Short mmCIF file of C-alpha atoms and ligand atoms in Angstrom, two decimals:
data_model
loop_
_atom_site.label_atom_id
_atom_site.label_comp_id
_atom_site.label_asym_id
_atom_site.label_seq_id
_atom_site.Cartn_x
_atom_site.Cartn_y
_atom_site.Cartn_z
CA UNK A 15 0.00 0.00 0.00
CA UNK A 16 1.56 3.55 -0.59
CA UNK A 17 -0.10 6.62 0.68
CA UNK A 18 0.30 9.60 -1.16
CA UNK A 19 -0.77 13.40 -1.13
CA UNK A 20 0.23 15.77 -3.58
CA UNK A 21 -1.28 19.32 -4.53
CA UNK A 22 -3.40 19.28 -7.87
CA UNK A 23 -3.67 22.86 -8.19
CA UNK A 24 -2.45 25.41 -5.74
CA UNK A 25 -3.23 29.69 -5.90
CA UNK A 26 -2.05 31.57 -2.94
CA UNK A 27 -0.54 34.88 -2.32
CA UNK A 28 1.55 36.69 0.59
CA UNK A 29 4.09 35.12 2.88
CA UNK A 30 2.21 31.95 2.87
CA UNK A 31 4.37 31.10 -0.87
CA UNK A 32 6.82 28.56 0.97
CA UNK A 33 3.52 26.14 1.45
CA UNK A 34 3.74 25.39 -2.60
CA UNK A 35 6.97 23.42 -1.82
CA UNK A 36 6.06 19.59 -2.33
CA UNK A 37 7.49 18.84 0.49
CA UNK A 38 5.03 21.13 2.83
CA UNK A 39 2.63 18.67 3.17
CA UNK A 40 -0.92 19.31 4.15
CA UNK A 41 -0.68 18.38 7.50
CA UNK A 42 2.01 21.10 8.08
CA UNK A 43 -0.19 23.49 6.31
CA UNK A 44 -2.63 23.35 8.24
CA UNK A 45 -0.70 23.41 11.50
CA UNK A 46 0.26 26.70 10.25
CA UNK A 47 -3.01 27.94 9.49
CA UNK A 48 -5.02 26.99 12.62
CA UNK A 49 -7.32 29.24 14.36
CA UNK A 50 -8.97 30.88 11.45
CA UNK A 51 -11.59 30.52 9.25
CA UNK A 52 -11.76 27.98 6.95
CA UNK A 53 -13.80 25.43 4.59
CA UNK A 54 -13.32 22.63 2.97
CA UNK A 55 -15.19 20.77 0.20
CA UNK A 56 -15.45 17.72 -1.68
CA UNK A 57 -13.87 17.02 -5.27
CA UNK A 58 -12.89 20.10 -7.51
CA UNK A 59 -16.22 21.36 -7.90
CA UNK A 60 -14.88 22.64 -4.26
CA UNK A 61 -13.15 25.45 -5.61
CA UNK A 62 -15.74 27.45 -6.87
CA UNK A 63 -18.19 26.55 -4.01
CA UNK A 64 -15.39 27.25 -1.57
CA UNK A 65 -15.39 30.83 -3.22
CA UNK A 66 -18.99 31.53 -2.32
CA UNK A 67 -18.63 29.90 1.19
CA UNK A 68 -15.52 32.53 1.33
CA UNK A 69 -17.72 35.80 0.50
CA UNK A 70 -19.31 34.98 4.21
CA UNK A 71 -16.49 33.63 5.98
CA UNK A 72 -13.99 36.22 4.78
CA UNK A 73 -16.59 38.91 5.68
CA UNK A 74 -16.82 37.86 9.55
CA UNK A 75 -20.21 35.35 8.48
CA UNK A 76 -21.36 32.52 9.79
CA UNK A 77 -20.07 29.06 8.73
CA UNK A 78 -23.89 28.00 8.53
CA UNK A 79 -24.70 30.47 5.92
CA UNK A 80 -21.56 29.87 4.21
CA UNK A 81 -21.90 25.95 3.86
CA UNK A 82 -25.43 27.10 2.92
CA UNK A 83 -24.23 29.43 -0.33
CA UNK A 84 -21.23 27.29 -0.78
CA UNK A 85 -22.59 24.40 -2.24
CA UNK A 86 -25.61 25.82 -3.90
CA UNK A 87 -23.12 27.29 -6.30
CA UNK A 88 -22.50 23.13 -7.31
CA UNK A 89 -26.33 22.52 -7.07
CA UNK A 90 -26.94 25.15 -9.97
CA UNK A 91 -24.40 24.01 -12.16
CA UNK A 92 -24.48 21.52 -14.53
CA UNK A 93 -23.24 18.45 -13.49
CA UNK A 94 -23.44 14.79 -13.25
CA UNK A 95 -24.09 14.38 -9.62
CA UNK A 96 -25.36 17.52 -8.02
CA UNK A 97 -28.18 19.55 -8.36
CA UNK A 98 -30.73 19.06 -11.03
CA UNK A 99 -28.64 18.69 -14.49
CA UNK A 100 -27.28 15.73 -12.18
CA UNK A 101 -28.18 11.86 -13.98
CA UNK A 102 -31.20 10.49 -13.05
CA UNK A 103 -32.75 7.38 -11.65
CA UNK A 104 -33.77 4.30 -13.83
CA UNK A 105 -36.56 5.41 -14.76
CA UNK A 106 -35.36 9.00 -15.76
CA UNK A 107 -36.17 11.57 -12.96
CA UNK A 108 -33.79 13.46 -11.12
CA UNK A 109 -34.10 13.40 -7.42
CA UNK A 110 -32.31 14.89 -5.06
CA UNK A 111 -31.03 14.57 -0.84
CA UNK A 112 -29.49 17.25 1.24
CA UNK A 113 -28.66 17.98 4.50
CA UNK A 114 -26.70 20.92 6.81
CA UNK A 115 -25.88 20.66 10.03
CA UNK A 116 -25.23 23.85 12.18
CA UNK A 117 -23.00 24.94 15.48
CA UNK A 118 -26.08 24.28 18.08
CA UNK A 119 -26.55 20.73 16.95
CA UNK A 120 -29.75 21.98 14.42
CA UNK A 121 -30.06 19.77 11.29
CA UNK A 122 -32.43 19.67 8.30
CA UNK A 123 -32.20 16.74 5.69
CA UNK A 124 -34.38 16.61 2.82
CA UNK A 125 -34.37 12.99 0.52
CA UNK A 126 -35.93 12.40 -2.60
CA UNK A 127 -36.94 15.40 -3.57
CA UNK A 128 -38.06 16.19 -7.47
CA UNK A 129 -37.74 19.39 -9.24
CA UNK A 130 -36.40 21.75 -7.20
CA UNK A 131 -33.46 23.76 -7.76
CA UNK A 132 -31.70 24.17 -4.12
CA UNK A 133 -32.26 21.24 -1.68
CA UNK A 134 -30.24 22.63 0.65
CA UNK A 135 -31.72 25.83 1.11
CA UNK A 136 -35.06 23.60 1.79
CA UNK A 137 -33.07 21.06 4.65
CA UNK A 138 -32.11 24.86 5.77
CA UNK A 139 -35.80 25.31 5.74
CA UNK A 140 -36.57 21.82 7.41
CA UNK A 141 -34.26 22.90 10.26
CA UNK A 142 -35.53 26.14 10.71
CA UNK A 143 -39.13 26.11 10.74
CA UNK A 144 -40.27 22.57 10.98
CA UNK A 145 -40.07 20.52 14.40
CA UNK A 146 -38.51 17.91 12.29
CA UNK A 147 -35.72 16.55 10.82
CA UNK A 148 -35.94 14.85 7.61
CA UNK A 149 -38.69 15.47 5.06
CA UNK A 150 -38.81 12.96 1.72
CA UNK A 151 -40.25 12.96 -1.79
CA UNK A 152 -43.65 14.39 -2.00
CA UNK A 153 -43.69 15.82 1.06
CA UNK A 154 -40.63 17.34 0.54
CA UNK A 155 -41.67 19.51 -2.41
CA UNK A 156 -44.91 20.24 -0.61
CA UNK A 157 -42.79 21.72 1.99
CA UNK A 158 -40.65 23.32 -0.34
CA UNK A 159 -43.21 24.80 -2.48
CA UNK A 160 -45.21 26.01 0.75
CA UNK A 161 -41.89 28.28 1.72
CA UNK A 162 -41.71 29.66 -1.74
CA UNK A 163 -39.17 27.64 -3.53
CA UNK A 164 -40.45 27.52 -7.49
CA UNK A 165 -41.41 24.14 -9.22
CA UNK A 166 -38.47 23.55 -12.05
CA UNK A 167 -39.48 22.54 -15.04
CA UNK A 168 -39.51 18.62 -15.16
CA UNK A 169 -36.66 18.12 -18.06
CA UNK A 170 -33.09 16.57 -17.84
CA UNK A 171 -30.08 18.79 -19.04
CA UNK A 172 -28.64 17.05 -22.26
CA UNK A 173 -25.77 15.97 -20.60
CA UNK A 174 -28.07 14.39 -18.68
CA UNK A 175 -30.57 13.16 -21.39
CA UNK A 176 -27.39 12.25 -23.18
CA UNK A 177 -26.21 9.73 -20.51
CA UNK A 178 -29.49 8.16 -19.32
CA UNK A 179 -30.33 7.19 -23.35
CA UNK A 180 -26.97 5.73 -23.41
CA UNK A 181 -27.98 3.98 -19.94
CA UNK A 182 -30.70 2.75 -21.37
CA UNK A 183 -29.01 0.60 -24.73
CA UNK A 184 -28.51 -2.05 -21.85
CA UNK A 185 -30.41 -0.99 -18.93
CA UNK A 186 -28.08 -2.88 -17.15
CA UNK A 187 -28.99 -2.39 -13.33
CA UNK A 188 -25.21 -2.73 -11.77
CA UNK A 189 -24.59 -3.12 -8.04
CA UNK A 190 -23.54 0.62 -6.68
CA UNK A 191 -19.69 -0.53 -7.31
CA UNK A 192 -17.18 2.14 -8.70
CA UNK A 193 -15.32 0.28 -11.49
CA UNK A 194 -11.78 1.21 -10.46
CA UNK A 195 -10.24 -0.45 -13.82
CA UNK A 196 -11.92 2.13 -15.35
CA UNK A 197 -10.97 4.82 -12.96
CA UNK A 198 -14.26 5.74 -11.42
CA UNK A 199 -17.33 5.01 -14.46
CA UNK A 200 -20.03 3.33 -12.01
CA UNK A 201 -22.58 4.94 -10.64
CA UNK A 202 -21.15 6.82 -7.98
CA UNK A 203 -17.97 8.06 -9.91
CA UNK A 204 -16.70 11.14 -11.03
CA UNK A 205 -17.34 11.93 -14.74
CA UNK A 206 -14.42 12.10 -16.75
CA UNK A 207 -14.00 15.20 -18.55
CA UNK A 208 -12.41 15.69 -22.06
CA UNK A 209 -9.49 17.77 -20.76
CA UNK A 210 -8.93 14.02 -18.35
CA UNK A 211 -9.88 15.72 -15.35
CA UNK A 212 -12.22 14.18 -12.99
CA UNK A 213 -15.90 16.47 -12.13
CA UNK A 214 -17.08 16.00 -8.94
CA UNK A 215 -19.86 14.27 -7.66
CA UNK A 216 -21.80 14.77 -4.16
CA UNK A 217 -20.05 18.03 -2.84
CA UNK A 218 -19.77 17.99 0.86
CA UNK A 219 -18.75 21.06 2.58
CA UNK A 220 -17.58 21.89 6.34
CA UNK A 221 -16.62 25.65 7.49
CA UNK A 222 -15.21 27.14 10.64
CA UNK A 223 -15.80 30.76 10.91
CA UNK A 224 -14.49 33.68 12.76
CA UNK A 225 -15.89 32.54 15.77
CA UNK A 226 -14.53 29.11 15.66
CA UNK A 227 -18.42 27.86 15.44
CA UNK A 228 -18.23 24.77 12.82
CA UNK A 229 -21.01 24.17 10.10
CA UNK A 230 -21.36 21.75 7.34
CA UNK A 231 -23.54 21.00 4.27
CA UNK A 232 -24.28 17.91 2.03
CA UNK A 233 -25.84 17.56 -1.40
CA UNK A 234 -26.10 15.27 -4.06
CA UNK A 235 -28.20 13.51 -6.88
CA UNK A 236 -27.36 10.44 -5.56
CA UNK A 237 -26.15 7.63 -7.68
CA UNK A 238 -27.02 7.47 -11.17
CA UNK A 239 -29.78 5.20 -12.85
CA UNK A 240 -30.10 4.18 -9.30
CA UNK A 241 -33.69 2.59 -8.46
CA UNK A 242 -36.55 4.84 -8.19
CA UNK A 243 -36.71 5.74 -4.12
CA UNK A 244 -33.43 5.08 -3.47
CA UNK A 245 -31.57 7.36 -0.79
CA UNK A 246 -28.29 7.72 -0.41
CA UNK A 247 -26.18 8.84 2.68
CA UNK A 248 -26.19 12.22 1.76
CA UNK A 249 -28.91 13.32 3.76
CA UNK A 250 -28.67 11.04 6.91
CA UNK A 251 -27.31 12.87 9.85
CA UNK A 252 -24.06 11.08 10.97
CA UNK A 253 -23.25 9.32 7.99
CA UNK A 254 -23.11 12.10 5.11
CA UNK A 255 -22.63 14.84 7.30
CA UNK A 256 -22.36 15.32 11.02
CA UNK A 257 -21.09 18.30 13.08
CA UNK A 258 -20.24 18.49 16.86
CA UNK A 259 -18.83 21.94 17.38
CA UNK A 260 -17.18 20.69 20.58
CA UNK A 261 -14.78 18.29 18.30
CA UNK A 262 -14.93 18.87 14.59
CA UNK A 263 -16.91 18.24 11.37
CA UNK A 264 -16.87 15.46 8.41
CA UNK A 265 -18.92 14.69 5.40
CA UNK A 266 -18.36 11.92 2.90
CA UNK A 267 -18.83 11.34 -0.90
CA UNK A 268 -18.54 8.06 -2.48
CA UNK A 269 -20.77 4.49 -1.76
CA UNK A 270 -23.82 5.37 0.11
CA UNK A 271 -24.91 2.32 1.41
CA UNK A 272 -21.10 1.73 3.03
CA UNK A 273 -20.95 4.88 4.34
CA UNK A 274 -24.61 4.42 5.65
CA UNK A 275 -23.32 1.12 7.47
CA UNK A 276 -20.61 2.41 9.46
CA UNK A 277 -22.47 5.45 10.61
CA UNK A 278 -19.35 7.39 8.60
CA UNK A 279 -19.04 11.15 9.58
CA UNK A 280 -20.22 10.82 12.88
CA UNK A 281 -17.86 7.99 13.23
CA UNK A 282 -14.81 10.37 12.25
CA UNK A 283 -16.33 12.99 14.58
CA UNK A 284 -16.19 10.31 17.72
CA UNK A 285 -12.69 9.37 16.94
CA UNK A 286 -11.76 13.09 16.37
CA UNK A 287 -12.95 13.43 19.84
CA UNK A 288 -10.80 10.73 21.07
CA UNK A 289 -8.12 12.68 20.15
CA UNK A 290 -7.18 11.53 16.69
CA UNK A 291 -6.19 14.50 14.08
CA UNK A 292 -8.67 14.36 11.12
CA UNK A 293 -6.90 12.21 8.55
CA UNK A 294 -5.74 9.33 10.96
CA UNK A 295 -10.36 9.59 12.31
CA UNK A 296 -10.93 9.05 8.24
CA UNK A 297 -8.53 6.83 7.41
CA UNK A 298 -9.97 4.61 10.43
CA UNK A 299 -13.09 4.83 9.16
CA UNK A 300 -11.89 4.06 5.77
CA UNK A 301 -10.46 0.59 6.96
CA UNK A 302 -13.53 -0.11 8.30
CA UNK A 303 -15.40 -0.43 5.55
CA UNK A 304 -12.88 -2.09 3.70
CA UNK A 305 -12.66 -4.78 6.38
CA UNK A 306 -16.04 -5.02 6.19
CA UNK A 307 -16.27 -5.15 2.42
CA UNK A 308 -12.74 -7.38 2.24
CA UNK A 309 -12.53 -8.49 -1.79
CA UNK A 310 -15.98 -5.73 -2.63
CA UNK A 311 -13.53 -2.75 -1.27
CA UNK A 312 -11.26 -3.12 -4.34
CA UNK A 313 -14.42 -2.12 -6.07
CA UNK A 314 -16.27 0.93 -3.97
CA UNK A 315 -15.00 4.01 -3.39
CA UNK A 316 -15.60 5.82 -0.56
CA UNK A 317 -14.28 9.29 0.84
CA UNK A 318 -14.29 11.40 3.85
CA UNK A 319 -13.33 14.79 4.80
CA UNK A 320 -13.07 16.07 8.44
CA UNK A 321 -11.93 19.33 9.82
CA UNK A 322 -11.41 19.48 13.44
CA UNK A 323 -11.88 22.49 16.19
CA UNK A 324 -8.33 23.54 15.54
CA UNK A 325 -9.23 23.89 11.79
CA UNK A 326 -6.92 21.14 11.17
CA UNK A 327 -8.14 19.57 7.81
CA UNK A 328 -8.00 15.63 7.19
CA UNK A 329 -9.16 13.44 4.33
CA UNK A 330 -8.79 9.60 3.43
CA UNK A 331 -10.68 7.88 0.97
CA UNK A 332 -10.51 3.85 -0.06
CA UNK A 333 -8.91 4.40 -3.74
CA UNK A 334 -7.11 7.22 -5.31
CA UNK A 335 -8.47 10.14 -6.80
CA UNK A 336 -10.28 11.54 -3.99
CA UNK A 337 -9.71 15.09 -4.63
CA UNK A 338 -10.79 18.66 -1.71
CA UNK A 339 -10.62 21.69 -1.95
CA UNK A 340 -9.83 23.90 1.22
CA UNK A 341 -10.01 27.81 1.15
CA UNK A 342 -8.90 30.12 4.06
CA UNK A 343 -7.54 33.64 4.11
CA UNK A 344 -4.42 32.67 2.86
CA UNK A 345 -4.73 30.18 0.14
CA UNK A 346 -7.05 27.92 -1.93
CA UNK A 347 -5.84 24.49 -3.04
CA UNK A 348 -7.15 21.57 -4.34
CA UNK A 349 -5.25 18.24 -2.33
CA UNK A 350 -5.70 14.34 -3.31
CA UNK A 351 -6.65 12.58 -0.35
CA UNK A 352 -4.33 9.57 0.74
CA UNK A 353 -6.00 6.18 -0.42
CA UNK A 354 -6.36 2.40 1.25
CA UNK A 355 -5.52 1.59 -1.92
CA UNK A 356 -2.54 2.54 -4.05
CA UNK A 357 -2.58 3.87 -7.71
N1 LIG B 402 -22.64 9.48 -1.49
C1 LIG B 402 -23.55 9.70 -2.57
C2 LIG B 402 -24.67 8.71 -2.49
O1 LIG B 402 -24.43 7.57 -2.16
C3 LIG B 402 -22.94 9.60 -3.92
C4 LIG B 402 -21.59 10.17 -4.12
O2 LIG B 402 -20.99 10.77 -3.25
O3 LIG B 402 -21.09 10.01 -5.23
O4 LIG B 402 -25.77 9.06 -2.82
#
């Protein structure tokens, strides 16, 4: 097994230059940069979300609101796996789960929710103004179009349309595996872009703000041509996303159902509280599921990304590829995770 972290893109400015050596690993980045505000965000669609999160964190705002905008940047762009130019089920409808989870312990989760451009903004809702936690499909929307968010036209983008028709030469239902040989074409991978680049899938997003107060955000379309209903982890509290602001913050990307069964961010958050830094409380949770999974883990992927009260950042994931994006006053990079699993 060799672990490996490398930067895939780095922009910075001021004194904080000498961090672009290769040999100023993350860890020591982030040692440097504790204390202040920060996010961090799943895959490279990070970047740009990180940017909106930063017009509220860089302003004095708090990390709720900025998880909040953050990620609805990746929801209304058009995109494989978030949001609704995302892939659809089987049967061809996009649906959609979200979550956020704020400083106080609040959390709103929506699941299987049709045809409406900002999920996250409706779990916000969910949290806010409902005694609940978690609303689903119809229900959902009903809630959603009761607080004033508009019905979206029913139609898939045609990246979209262009997918699901090729889907549907075989129909072939395949087990939610990511097909490593192929770097990442099941369900739950990445898209491959012309330029060889991997898009992102579910973006996950965690901020500490000028206060220190921790917030984090979750939303995704879920696997595509999965079956009609099904929800992924991405809007269950404690295995998408969880938040303690006593300890730290993680939310995960990758296999639902895996990350489902080991309870996965709020796993990371208990061993962060134990007193493990944030990559060592993901990579535990990482070998985890691969024990569980022993010969299937060669063919799921599964990532997580903590950040804990220090605003130390930590990742792991079960393969290579895993790519976050962290933003702070000082710099905004985009890192590969360390893998289970070497290149
Ligand atoms: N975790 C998401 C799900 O299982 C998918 C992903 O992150 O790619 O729905």
């Amino acid at each position: 097994m060799v672990h490996r972290r490398k930067f895939i893109q780095v922009s910075a400015w001021g004194s904080l230059g000498l961090f672009f050596n290769k040999q100023a690993v993350g860890s020591n980045i982030n040692e440097a940069l504790k204390g202040q505000p920060v996010v961090i965000s799943t895959w490279d669609a990070g970047l740009e979300a990180n940017k909106a999160a930063w017009e509220i964190l860089g302003k004095g705002g708090r990390a709720l609101d900025a998880v909040e905008k953050g990620v609805m940047v990746t929801e209304a762009s058009r995109n494989c796996c978030v949001g609704l130019g995302a892939n659809p089920d089987r049967d061809g409808f996009v649906t959609l789960d979200a979550c956020i989870m704020d400083e106080f312990s609040n959390c709103g989760s929506v699941a299987f929710l049709e045809r409406i451009k900002h999920p996250v903004s409706v779990a916000r809702k969910v949290m806010e103004k409902t005694p609940h936690v978690m609303l689903v499909g119809a229900g959902a929307q009903q809630f959603a179009l009761a607080e004033g968010f508009p019905l979206e036209e029913q139609k898939l983008s045609p990246e979209a349309e262009a997918s699901y028709q090729e889907w549907l030469l075989k129909s072939e239902y395949r087990p939610p595996v990511i097909n490593v040989e192929n770097k990442g074409h099941g369900p739950f991978a990445p898209a491959r872009l012309s330029n060889g680049e991997w898009n992102h899938d579910t973006i996950g997003m965690v901020a500490m703000d000028t206060k220190g107060n921790l917030s984090g955000s979750c939303t995704t379309s879920g696997a595509g041509f999965k079956m009609r209903g099904r929800v992924g982890d991405s809007p269950i509290i404690g295995a998408g996303l969880f938040v303690d602001n006593e300890v730290g913050a993680c939310t995960a990307t990758g296999q639902g159902e895996d990350v489902i069964r080991v309870a996965g961010s709020h796993s990371v958050v208990e061993l962060m509280r134990q007193g493990l830094p944030p990559e060592a409380a993901c990579k535990k949770v990482i070998e985890r599921i691969v024990k569980i999974k022993k010969e299937k883990a060669k063919n799921i992927q599964v990532g997580f990304l903590a950040l804990n009260k220090k605003g130390i950042a930590g990742a792991y994931a079960i393969h290579p590829g895993f790519k976050y994006a962290l933003k702070n006053g000082q710099q905004e990079i985009l890192m590969e995770a360390k893998s289970y699993f070497a290149e």
